[in-house]
Amino acid sequence: MATATTTAKLIREDRRDIVRNLRPAELANVGFSEYDRNADFREWCEDNSTSCFRRFQIEDQATYEPPVISDFAIEETRTQFTVVVAYPADGRFRGGTINAVEDAIRADQVKIDTRLGVLNYGSYPSGLDLFQLVETEIERDGDVWFLVSTYDCIFKRAVDLGFTNLVGSAAISIVVSAIESISFNESATLPLALTVSGSETFTDGGIDQTIEGILTAADPMQELIDAMSFATKPDYMWGGDEASGATEIGGSGFDLGVVSTPLQSQTSSVLGSGDFTVFNSSSDSLANTSDSALQPGSGSYAVLWIGSFTDLLSTRYFFGDRDSTGWQLYRQSAGQIVWYLQGSGGGQALTVTGHSADTMIVVLAIIDQTANESDLWTGQGSGNRAIDAGSYNPVTQKMAVGDGSVSSSANMEWGIGAIWKGAVAESLTSTHRSNLATFLGAS
Amino acid sequence: MQNLYYNITGEQTLTWDAPEGRPSAVTSVTVYPAGTGDDGTAEAATTGVGTVETTPDTTFDAASGDAQSDPTQLNLTATTGCAIGRKYLATNAAGETEFVECTEISSGDSISTRHPLRNDYASGDSLESTRISISVDDTWVADSTNISDDLDPNSGYRVRWVYVVGGLTKVHDSYFNLVRYQAGHSVTPEQMDAKRPGWLDSLPTDHIEDRGAVIVDDAYSDFRFDLHRRRIPAEMLRNRDVVNHMTILRALLNRSEDRAVRTGDVVGYEIDRENYFGALDGLIPDKTDIATDSGGAGGKVAALGIWEK
């Protein structure tokens, strides 16, 4: 899943701004000012003891460790920052004693940590996961004392593979260049068959993904493209291999390529907003009201269930009407969801049983099947039936997707897609994923 | 030493900041030529009687001073009359006193001082001006024959202040010149930083807010005394660039001297010292225009051989 990233520089500057804006408890009219010279901070302070009051420096100690999480887009890494603040050890603080200097430093330390540390977690910049005080000390040496606070820092940083943001027509050359670069084949000759299909741009959380469309080419360039497949995939992975250039779910009928309105932006229980019927809770239903779930004519239909699969199994609301001539989704018996492709007495097109996953999203679609329902029905049970009438356990088995074997008629384009928020493998193409994610508002 | 401008009428005063405390009355103010004794003839340089500055003469209205989180803040009943750069006398119920330099004014609420207070103050304790003053006579100040002898670095006139503090009469002397041009420099902080990059950023914390103005003023004062050692009145120099250049070098020397005292590292000090005194010897007096009479004009002063002096 795409995640916002940041840099050590951004974190340092964010921390710097926070410290700059702090109002000290003691001698508040002397604020914190950053030391921005090239010379060593401590040496400068010791040479300018009368000038160093509340000068500070934040440094990345660059104590990087192997990342906790890493993929080709981000990695979560750990380092340490030190915040060093200088104080002249003179009599300017209340009481004029040396203890007063320490008291003032301690007061500042609390102020600083309150704003920089975990107590201010809510104000961390995006991508910063942890900024936690692990050690603080007062270095008492000579005319200048130093408050030295060490912070553990965990943040996500973007993995820089040297190519990003494949946008528009430039994407081709960028990808090719990247392919050449990564294969150390700077002198590669590009085959004429190099093509790009698909045009959707997927932006997640403000971060552009690294794919637009599917790049195909004749060998040997295709091998290079395959080698680059990680870079031509979007940043969320539901498993399965890429099938460059594959058709979309259900062919053109269930055209996710035209999805533009994220599900999360759609009104709950909206029928026919676009080509989708959306159920957002277990209380939503489509009763047998003029076969409202069946939208005749051309276009796509979908039933989506978002929420607990258990709720879906336990509800007795009908998604469609089993007695209609349209498709249906309903709870046939405990623990089963049956999708009928035909009316009463029709055969089961898909049965999902025994699912125990906490959450699932089911996307079901059938396209313009009314004109060819008999064909579909005829196909049931035969060798070219769309989906085996047997039980498909989505936990352990892939669902057939877009099996075109029944598409004997041009009007019988149909498809079934299912996405689980789990480890269930699903053979969706990257385009499907991108478009479905757009539709579902994936984050 | 105060300088009065020749022929500037209606606005000039002679002032004296009483070190003993706020005077209750000014008995007399008399001006004498520097070479005239107190029994001699006084100058008609003043008009009216001496007065005690009215404000500030206020009280603290909240705990302030050494025990507070900000010992530089004085919480006052009123800030009327307070001026940045002026020094005022704070006195608590125990009779402890200290002069403070005002560096910031929060109108009607408080003032801040350059250095932390070292005594504690409670509501009702006082903060007051100790300044007394008297107006300068317009006729006298417009008389060119009264212009001070510009060939002498010492003052042309002596003021005898007689006033009462705490029931006791105090007598003090101060000095002034009547001049055509005010002695002084016009060095800016940016000039200082241009001469020594980083100077502004390295200012002592207590001098950041006025960008080192007091430090440069003090350097000019040192330069003035260096001229005095050469029997040259500072106000006689008729070359602004030279004055500023010498002031800058003197400020750098002072800074290096301070660092040498603190760290024991005298390398920088030696360099700055050589720069300053080299420039002083090279520029003054024979290569810089100097006023040779009270008319205001300047000219070269020929260097004399040691056997000619």
Short mmCIF file of N, CA and C in Angstrom, two decimals, chain A residues 36-123:
data_model
loop_
_atom_site.label_atom_id
_atom_site.label_comp_id
_atom_site.label_asym_id
_atom_site.label_seq_id
_atom_site.Cartn_x
_atom_site.Cartn_y
_atom_site.Cartn_z
N ASP A 36 23.82 28.31 12.08
CA ASP A 36 23.80 27.99 10.65
C ASP A 36 25.14 28.30 9.99
N ARG A 37 26.20 28.15 10.75
CA ARG A 37 27.52 28.38 10.18
C ARG A 37 28.16 27.04 9.80
N ASN A 38 29.28 27.14 9.13
CA ASN A 38 29.97 25.94 8.71
C ASN A 38 30.90 25.39 9.78
N ALA A 39 31.40 26.27 10.63
CA ALA A 39 32.35 25.83 11.64
C ALA A 39 31.67 24.93 12.67
N ASP A 40 32.48 24.17 13.37
CA ASP A 40 31.96 23.28 14.40
C ASP A 40 31.16 24.06 15.44
N PHE A 41 29.98 23.56 15.74
CA PHE A 41 29.07 24.28 16.62
C PHE A 41 29.66 24.49 18.00
N ARG A 42 30.17 23.42 18.58
CA ARG A 42 30.66 23.54 19.95
C ARG A 42 31.88 24.48 20.01
N GLU A 43 32.75 24.35 19.03
CA GLU A 43 33.93 25.23 19.04
C GLU A 43 33.52 26.68 18.91
N TRP A 44 32.56 26.92 18.04
CA TRP A 44 32.10 28.30 17.87
C TRP A 44 31.51 28.83 19.17
N CYS A 45 30.73 28.02 19.84
CA CYS A 45 30.12 28.46 21.09
C CYS A 45 31.19 28.77 22.13
N GLU A 46 32.18 27.91 22.20
CA GLU A 46 33.22 28.14 23.20
C GLU A 46 34.04 29.39 22.87
N ASP A 47 34.15 29.71 21.60
CA ASP A 47 34.85 30.94 21.22
C ASP A 47 33.97 32.17 21.39
N ASN A 48 32.68 31.95 21.43
CA ASN A 48 31.74 33.08 21.51
C ASN A 48 30.74 32.83 22.64
N SER A 49 31.28 32.65 23.81
CA SER A 49 30.43 32.24 24.92
C SER A 49 29.36 33.29 25.24
N THR A 50 29.66 34.55 24.97
CA THR A 50 28.66 35.58 25.27
C THR A 50 27.60 35.67 24.19
N SER A 51 27.81 34.97 23.10
CA SER A 51 26.89 35.06 21.97
C SER A 51 26.08 33.79 21.74
N CYS A 52 26.36 32.75 22.49
CA CYS A 52 25.83 31.43 22.12
C CYS A 52 24.53 31.08 22.82
N PHE A 53 24.01 31.96 23.63
CA PHE A 53 22.84 31.63 24.45
C PHE A 53 21.68 31.15 23.58
N ARG A 54 21.30 29.89 23.81
CA ARG A 54 20.19 29.22 23.11
C ARG A 54 20.42 29.09 21.61
N ARG A 55 21.65 29.11 21.19
CA ARG A 55 21.92 28.66 19.83
C ARG A 55 21.75 27.15 19.82
N PHE A 56 21.22 26.63 18.77
CA PHE A 56 21.02 25.19 18.75
C PHE A 56 21.34 24.62 17.38
N GLN A 57 21.56 23.35 17.38
CA GLN A 57 21.84 22.65 16.14
C GLN A 57 21.18 21.27 16.21
N ILE A 58 20.54 20.91 15.13
CA ILE A 58 19.94 19.58 15.03
C ILE A 58 20.69 18.82 13.96
N GLU A 59 21.16 17.67 14.33
CA GLU A 59 21.97 16.89 13.40
C GLU A 59 21.42 15.47 13.26
N ASP A 60 21.44 15.00 12.04
CA ASP A 60 21.15 13.59 11.78
C ASP A 60 22.44 12.83 12.01
N GLN A 61 22.43 11.96 12.99
CA GLN A 61 23.65 11.20 13.29
C GLN A 61 23.91 10.12 12.26
N ALA A 62 22.96 9.92 11.36
CA ALA A 62 23.13 8.96 10.26
C ALA A 62 23.48 7.57 10.77
N THR A 63 22.87 7.19 11.86
CA THR A 63 23.10 5.85 12.41
C THR A 63 22.08 4.89 11.80
N TYR A 64 22.08 4.86 10.50
CA TYR A 64 21.04 4.09 9.82
C TYR A 64 21.23 2.59 10.02
N GLU A 65 20.12 1.93 10.17
CA GLU A 65 20.12 0.48 10.29
C GLU A 65 19.36 -0.09 9.10
N PRO A 66 19.53 -1.39 8.87
CA PRO A 66 18.74 -1.99 7.79
C PRO A 66 17.27 -1.69 7.98
N PRO A 67 16.59 -1.36 6.91
CA PRO A 67 15.19 -0.94 7.05
C PRO A 67 14.31 -2.06 7.60
N VAL A 68 13.36 -1.65 8.40
CA VAL A 68 12.41 -2.60 8.95
C VAL A 68 11.47 -3.08 7.85
N ILE A 69 11.08 -2.15 7.03
CA ILE A 69 10.18 -2.45 5.91
C ILE A 69 10.82 -1.89 4.67
N SER A 70 10.77 -2.64 3.61
CA SER A 70 11.33 -2.13 2.38
C SER A 70 10.66 -2.80 1.19
N ASP A 71 10.32 -2.01 0.22
CA ASP A 71 9.93 -2.56 -1.06
C ASP A 71 10.52 -1.63 -2.11
N PHE A 72 9.96 -1.65 -3.25
CA PHE A 72 10.56 -0.84 -4.29
C PHE A 72 10.04 0.58 -4.31
N ALA A 73 9.18 0.87 -3.37
CA ALA A 73 8.63 2.23 -3.32
C ALA A 73 9.05 2.97 -2.06
N ILE A 74 9.01 2.30 -0.93
CA ILE A 74 9.35 2.95 0.33
C ILE A 74 10.18 2.00 1.17
N GLU A 75 10.84 2.57 2.14
CA GLU A 75 11.40 1.74 3.18
C GLU A 75 11.36 2.51 4.48
N GLU A 76 11.09 1.76 5.50
CA GLU A 76 11.04 2.37 6.82
C GLU A 76 12.42 2.23 7.44
N THR A 77 12.99 3.33 7.79
CA THR A 77 14.36 3.31 8.25
C THR A 77 14.47 3.99 9.60
N ARG A 78 15.57 3.76 10.24
CA ARG A 78 15.77 4.25 11.60
C ARG A 78 17.10 4.99 11.68
N THR A 79 17.09 6.12 12.34
CA THR A 79 18.33 6.85 12.58
C THR A 79 18.20 7.58 13.90
N GLN A 80 19.17 8.39 14.20
CA GLN A 80 19.11 9.19 15.42
C GLN A 80 19.42 10.64 15.10
N PHE A 81 18.72 11.52 15.75
CA PHE A 81 18.99 12.94 15.67
C PHE A 81 19.46 13.43 17.04
N THR A 82 20.38 14.38 17.01
CA THR A 82 20.74 15.04 18.26
C THR A 82 20.33 16.50 18.19
N VAL A 83 19.80 16.97 19.28
CA VAL A 83 19.45 18.38 19.42
C VAL A 83 20.39 18.96 20.47
N VAL A 84 21.25 19.86 20.05
CA VAL A 84 22.25 20.43 20.95
C VAL A 84 21.94 21.92 21.13
N VAL A 85 21.81 22.35 22.38
CA VAL A 85 21.53 23.74 22.68
C VAL A 85 22.63 24.27 23.60
N ALA A 86 23.11 25.47 23.31
CA ALA A 86 24.23 26.04 24.08
C ALA A 86 23.72 27.06 25.10
N TYR A 87 24.40 27.07 26.23
CA TYR A 87 24.06 28.01 27.29
C TYR A 87 25.36 28.57 27.89
N PRO A 88 25.49 29.88 27.97
CA PRO A 88 26.64 30.43 28.69
C PRO A 88 26.47 30.19 30.18
N ALA A 89 27.49 29.66 30.78
CA ALA A 89 27.41 29.36 32.21
C ALA A 89 27.72 30.62 33.00
N ASP A 90 26.80 31.57 32.94
CA ASP A 90 27.01 32.83 33.66
C ASP A 90 25.82 33.08 34.59
N GLY A 91 25.75 34.27 35.11
CA GLY A 91 24.76 34.55 36.15
C GLY A 91 23.51 35.20 35.63
N ARG A 92 23.15 34.94 34.38
CA ARG A 92 22.00 35.66 33.83
C ARG A 92 20.66 35.09 34.31
N PHE A 93 20.66 33.85 34.77
CA PHE A 93 19.38 33.26 35.16
C PHE A 93 19.03 33.65 36.59
N ARG A 94 17.80 33.36 36.91
CA ARG A 94 17.29 33.79 38.21
C ARG A 94 18.18 33.30 39.34
N GLY A 95 18.48 34.19 40.23
CA GLY A 95 19.35 33.85 41.33
C GLY A 95 20.82 34.03 41.01
N GLY A 96 21.13 33.97 39.74
CA GLY A 96 22.51 34.22 39.34
C GLY A 96 23.47 33.12 39.69
N THR A 97 22.96 31.98 40.13
CA THR A 97 23.86 30.91 40.53
C THR A 97 24.05 29.92 39.39
N ILE A 98 25.04 29.05 39.55
CA ILE A 98 25.30 28.06 38.52
C ILE A 98 24.18 27.05 38.47
N ASN A 99 23.55 26.80 39.61
CA ASN A 99 22.40 25.90 39.60
C ASN A 99 21.26 26.47 38.77
N ALA A 100 21.19 27.80 38.74
CA ALA A 100 20.13 28.42 37.95
C ALA A 100 20.31 28.11 36.47
N VAL A 101 21.55 27.98 36.05
CA VAL A 101 21.79 27.62 34.65
C VAL A 101 21.21 26.24 34.37
N GLU A 102 21.49 25.32 35.28
CA GLU A 102 20.98 23.96 35.09
C GLU A 102 19.47 23.94 35.13
N ASP A 103 18.90 24.70 36.04
CA ASP A 103 17.43 24.74 36.11
C ASP A 103 16.84 25.23 34.79
N ALA A 104 17.46 26.25 34.25
CA ALA A 104 16.95 26.80 32.98
C ALA A 104 17.11 25.78 31.85
N ILE A 105 18.22 25.09 31.85
CA ILE A 105 18.43 24.08 30.81
C ILE A 105 17.40 22.97 30.92
N ARG A 106 17.16 22.55 32.15
CA ARG A 106 16.18 21.49 32.36
C ARG A 106 14.79 21.93 31.88
N ALA A 107 14.48 23.17 32.19
CA ALA A 107 13.17 23.68 31.76
C ALA A 107 13.06 23.70 30.24
N ASP A 108 14.14 24.10 29.61
CA ASP A 108 14.14 24.10 28.14
C ASP A 108 14.03 22.68 27.60
N GLN A 109 14.74 21.77 28.26
CA GLN A 109 14.72 20.39 27.77
C GLN A 109 13.31 19.82 27.78
N VAL A 110 12.58 20.13 28.84
CA VAL A 110 11.20 19.64 28.91
C VAL A 110 10.36 20.26 27.80
N LYS A 111 10.56 21.54 27.60
CA LYS A 111 9.80 22.21 26.53
C LYS A 111 10.11 21.60 25.17
N ILE A 112 11.38 21.40 24.94
CA ILE A 112 11.78 20.87 23.63
C ILE A 112 11.22 19.47 23.43
N ASP A 113 11.37 18.63 24.45
CA ASP A 113 10.92 17.25 24.27
C ASP A 113 9.41 17.16 24.15
N THR A 114 8.73 18.02 24.85
CA THR A 114 7.27 18.00 24.75
C THR A 114 6.81 18.25 23.33
N ARG A 115 7.54 19.09 22.63
CA ARG A 115 7.12 19.42 21.27
C ARG A 115 7.76 18.51 20.22
N LEU A 116 8.93 18.00 20.51
CA LEU A 116 9.59 17.17 19.51
C LEU A 116 9.26 15.69 19.68
N GLY A 117 9.06 15.28 20.90
CA GLY A 117 8.99 13.86 21.19
C GLY A 117 7.63 13.25 20.96
N VAL A 118 7.44 12.12 21.59
CA VAL A 118 6.23 11.33 21.33
C VAL A 118 4.97 12.02 21.82
N LEU A 119 5.10 12.93 22.76
CA LEU A 119 3.90 13.62 23.24
C LEU A 119 3.26 14.44 22.14
N ASN A 120 4.04 14.81 21.17
CA ASN A 120 3.50 15.61 20.07
C ASN A 120 3.39 14.77 18.81
N TYR A 121 3.11 13.51 19.01
CA TYR A 121 3.03 12.58 17.89
C TYR A 121 2.05 13.07 16.82
N GLY A 122 0.98 13.67 17.27
CA GLY A 122 -0.05 14.11 16.33
C GLY A 122 0.44 15.15 15.35
N SER A 123 1.53 15.81 15.65
CA SER A 123 2.03 16.86 14.77
C SER A 123 3.23 16.40 13.95
#
